[in-house]
Amino acid sequence: MSFTLFQDIFGAATDTTASTLEWVMAELIRDPQAMSRATCEIRQKLGQGRVTITNADLGDLPYLRMVIKETLRLRPAAPLILRASQENCRIMGYDIPKGSPVFINTFAVARDPKYWDKADEFRPERFASSTPEYKWTDIEFIPFGAGRRQCPGALFATTTMELTLANLLYHFDWALPDGADPKALDMSEVFGLTIRRRSNLCMLPALHLPH
């Protein structure tokens, strides 16, 4: 295996996963109720005295998964997906020749009020009753693309995010520096091949010591 191929396989999702984790923590710090619910779920389900949390501990954390899904909906790592038309077709009065490049706006799809109630709000609970998964059949929720060319690293990325977040929320309580107002946190984006925060997220951890 060449070094370049090795980098592509193991490093391709590093930037997008790290960016999504930063968005998750930003959304949680702005929503104390969601932060409290996610933290309490992890600490209650896993009990006290854990040194580390492993993949085997992630089976019963439904709200944590809702938080990740909602963040991926609001802040898809890849705002545009490039595909090519498989055959000549006509869409909305336009003739699309076979082989034409087609850009799918995942950012717009994920905020379409036709599919999402209060689409611009961070509401993890929406996934409790309506649970689209990371698969091509749920076309209103495609953070990893859809079809035969869906991102092959979706499971790896979501598991990595669950594991990282579980450890961060289990072991630490989080706050903004200097008692800053969470609602005033800059949530503006920089659009490119990925969606990143315009400013770095700075948060203060306090080691959680169970009573």
Coordinates of C-alpha atoms in Angstrom, one line a residue:
M1 CA 0.0 0.0 0.0
S2 CA 1.5 3.4 -1.0
F3 CA 1.9 6.1 1.6
T4 CA -0.5 8.4 -0.3
L5 CA -3.2 5.7 -0.4
F6 CA -2.6 5.1 3.3
Q7 CA -3.1 8.9 4.0
D8 CA -6.3 8.9 1.9
I9 CA -7.9 6.0 3.8
F10 CA -7.0 7.0 7.3
G11 CA -6.8 10.8 7.0
A12 CA -9.6 11.7 4.7
A13 CA -12.2 12.2 7.3
T14 CA -10.0 13.8 10.0
D15 CA -10.8 17.4 9.2
T16 CA -14.5 16.8 8.7
T17 CA -14.9 14.8 11.9
A18 CA -12.9 17.3 14.0
S19 CA -15.0 20.2 12.5
T20 CA -18.2 18.4 13.3
L21 CA -17.1 17.7 16.9
E22 CA -16.3 21.4 17.3
W23 CA -19.8 22.3 16.0
V24 CA -21.4 19.8 18.4
M25 CA -19.7 21.4 21.4
A26 CA -20.6 24.8 20.3
E27 CA -24.3 23.9 19.9
L28 CA -24.3 22.2 23.3
I29 CA -22.7 25.1 25.1
R30 CA -25.3 27.4 23.6
D31 CA -28.1 25.1 24.8
P32 CA -27.7 24.4 28.5
Q33 CA -30.7 22.1 28.6
A34 CA -29.3 19.9 25.8
M35 CA -25.8 20.0 27.4
S36 CA -27.3 18.9 30.7
R37 CA -29.4 16.1 29.2
A38 CA -26.5 14.7 27.2
T39 CA -24.1 14.8 30.1
C40 CA -26.6 13.3 32.6
E41 CA -27.4 10.5 30.1
I42 CA -23.8 9.5 29.8
R43 CA -23.0 9.7 33.5
Q44 CA -26.1 7.9 34.7
K45 CA -25.9 5.1 32.1
L46 CA -22.2 4.5 32.6
G47 CA -22.0 5.0 36.4
Q48 CA -19.1 6.4 38.4
G49 CA -15.4 5.7 38.4
R50 CA -14.8 5.1 34.7
V51 CA -11.2 6.0 33.7
T52 CA -12.0 5.8 30.0
I53 CA -15.1 5.1 27.9
T54 CA -14.7 2.5 25.1
N55 CA -16.7 1.5 22.1
A56 CA -18.4 -1.2 24.1
D57 CA -20.0 1.4 26.3
L58 CA -21.8 3.3 23.5
G59 CA -24.8 1.0 23.1
D60 CA -27.4 2.8 25.2
L61 CA -26.8 6.5 24.6
P62 CA -29.8 7.6 22.3
Y63 CA -29.7 11.3 23.2
L64 CA -26.0 11.6 22.4
R65 CA -26.8 10.1 18.9
M66 CA -29.6 12.6 18.5
V67 CA -27.2 15.5 19.2
I68 CA -24.8 14.3 16.6
K69 CA -27.5 13.8 14.0
E70 CA -28.9 17.2 14.6
T71 CA -25.5 18.8 14.3
L72 CA -24.8 16.9 11.1
R73 CA -28.2 18.2 9.8
L74 CA -27.5 21.8 10.7
R75 CA -23.8 21.8 9.9
P76 CA -23.1 19.1 7.2
A77 CA -19.4 18.7 6.9
A78 CA -19.7 18.7 3.1
P79 CA -22.2 21.3 2.0
L80 CA -22.1 20.2 -1.7
I81 CA -21.9 16.7 -3.1
L82 CA -20.7 16.2 -6.7
R83 CA -22.3 13.6 -8.8
A84 CA -22.7 12.9 -12.5
S85 CA -26.1 12.2 -14.2
Q86 CA -26.3 8.5 -15.3
E87 CA -28.6 9.1 -18.3
N88 CA -30.2 11.9 -20.3
C89 CA -33.1 13.3 -18.3
R90 CA -35.3 16.4 -18.0
I91 CA -35.7 18.1 -14.6
M92 CA -37.9 21.2 -14.0
G93 CA -37.8 22.0 -17.7
Y94 CA -34.1 21.6 -18.1
D95 CA -32.5 19.0 -20.3
I96 CA -29.6 17.3 -18.4
P97 CA -27.3 15.3 -20.7
K98 CA -25.8 12.0 -19.5
G99 CA -22.5 12.6 -17.7
S100 CA -23.3 16.2 -16.7
P101 CA -21.8 17.1 -13.3
V102 CA -24.5 17.7 -10.7
F103 CA -24.0 19.5 -7.4
I104 CA -26.4 18.4 -4.6
N105 CA -26.8 21.1 -1.9
T106 CA -26.9 19.1 1.3
F107 CA -27.0 22.3 3.3
A108 CA -30.2 23.4 1.7
V109 CA -31.8 19.9 1.8
A110 CA -31.1 19.7 5.6
R111 CA -32.8 23.0 6.2
D112 CA -35.8 22.5 3.9
P113 CA -39.0 23.5 5.9
K114 CA -40.9 21.0 3.8
Y115 CA -39.2 18.2 5.8
W116 CA -38.0 19.9 9.0
D117 CA -40.0 21.8 11.5
K118 CA -38.2 24.9 12.6
A119 CA -35.4 23.9 10.4
D120 CA -32.9 26.5 11.5
E121 CA -33.1 25.6 15.2
F122 CA -30.9 23.1 17.1
R123 CA -33.4 20.6 18.3
P124 CA -32.0 17.1 18.9
E125 CA -35.3 15.8 20.1
R126 CA -36.7 15.9 16.6
F127 CA -34.8 12.6 16.0
A128 CA -36.7 10.9 18.8
S129 CA -39.9 10.6 16.9
S130 CA -38.6 11.0 13.3
T131 CA -35.4 9.0 13.0
P132 CA -33.8 9.2 9.5
E133 CA -30.6 7.2 9.4
Y134 CA -27.4 7.7 7.4
K135 CA -28.7 5.8 4.3
W136 CA -29.7 6.7 0.8
T137 CA -33.5 6.1 1.4
D138 CA -33.8 9.1 3.8
I139 CA -33.1 11.7 1.1
E140 CA -34.0 14.6 3.5
F141 CA -31.0 13.7 5.6
I142 CA -27.8 13.0 3.7
P143 CA -24.8 14.3 5.6
F144 CA -22.7 11.5 4.2
G145 CA -24.2 11.5 0.7
A146 CA -26.6 8.9 -0.8
G147 CA -26.7 6.1 -3.2
R148 CA -23.9 3.8 -4.2
R149 CA -21.3 6.5 -3.7
Q150 CA -22.3 7.3 -0.1
C151 CA -19.3 8.0 2.1
P152 CA -17.8 4.6 3.1
G153 CA -16.5 6.1 6.3
A154 CA -19.9 7.1 7.8
L155 CA -19.9 4.4 10.5
F156 CA -16.3 5.0 11.4
A157 CA -16.9 8.8 11.6
T158 CA -20.1 8.6 13.7
T159 CA -18.5 6.0 16.1
T160 CA -15.5 8.2 16.5
M161 CA -17.7 11.2 17.3
E162 CA -19.8 9.3 19.8
L163 CA -16.7 8.0 21.6
T164 CA -15.0 11.4 21.7
L165 CA -18.1 13.2 22.9
A166 CA -18.9 10.6 25.5
N167 CA -15.4 11.0 27.1
L168 CA -15.5 14.8 26.9
L169 CA -18.9 15.0 28.6
Y170 CA -18.4 12.2 31.1
H171 CA -15.1 13.5 32.5
F172 CA -15.5 17.3 32.3
D173 CA -18.0 20.1 32.9
W174 CA -17.7 22.8 30.2
A175 CA -18.0 26.6 30.2
L176 CA -17.0 29.6 28.2
P177 CA -14.0 31.8 29.3
D178 CA -14.7 34.8 31.5
G179 CA -18.3 33.9 32.1
A180 CA -19.2 34.8 28.5
D181 CA -22.9 34.5 27.5
P182 CA -23.3 31.3 25.5
K183 CA -26.1 32.9 23.4
A184 CA -23.6 35.5 22.2
L185 CA -21.2 32.8 20.8
D186 CA -20.2 33.5 17.2
M187 CA -21.7 30.7 15.1
S188 CA -20.9 32.1 11.7
E189 CA -19.5 29.7 9.1
V190 CA -16.8 29.6 6.5
F191 CA -18.0 27.8 3.4
G192 CA -15.6 25.8 1.2
L193 CA -15.3 22.1 0.4
T194 CA -16.3 21.8 4.1
I195 CA -18.2 24.0 6.5
R196 CA -16.0 25.2 9.3
R197 CA -16.5 27.7 12.1
R198 CA -15.3 31.2 11.3
S199 CA -13.7 31.6 14.7
N200 CA -12.0 29.0 16.9
L201 CA -14.1 27.6 19.7
C202 CA -12.5 28.2 23.1
M203 CA -14.0 26.4 26.1
L204 CA -12.9 25.7 29.7
P205 CA -13.0 22.2 31.1
A206 CA -13.5 21.5 34.7
L207 CA -12.8 18.0 35.9
H208 CA -16.0 16.3 37.0
L209 CA -15.6 14.8 40.5
P210 CA -18.6 12.7 41.4
H211 CA -19.9 13.1 45.0

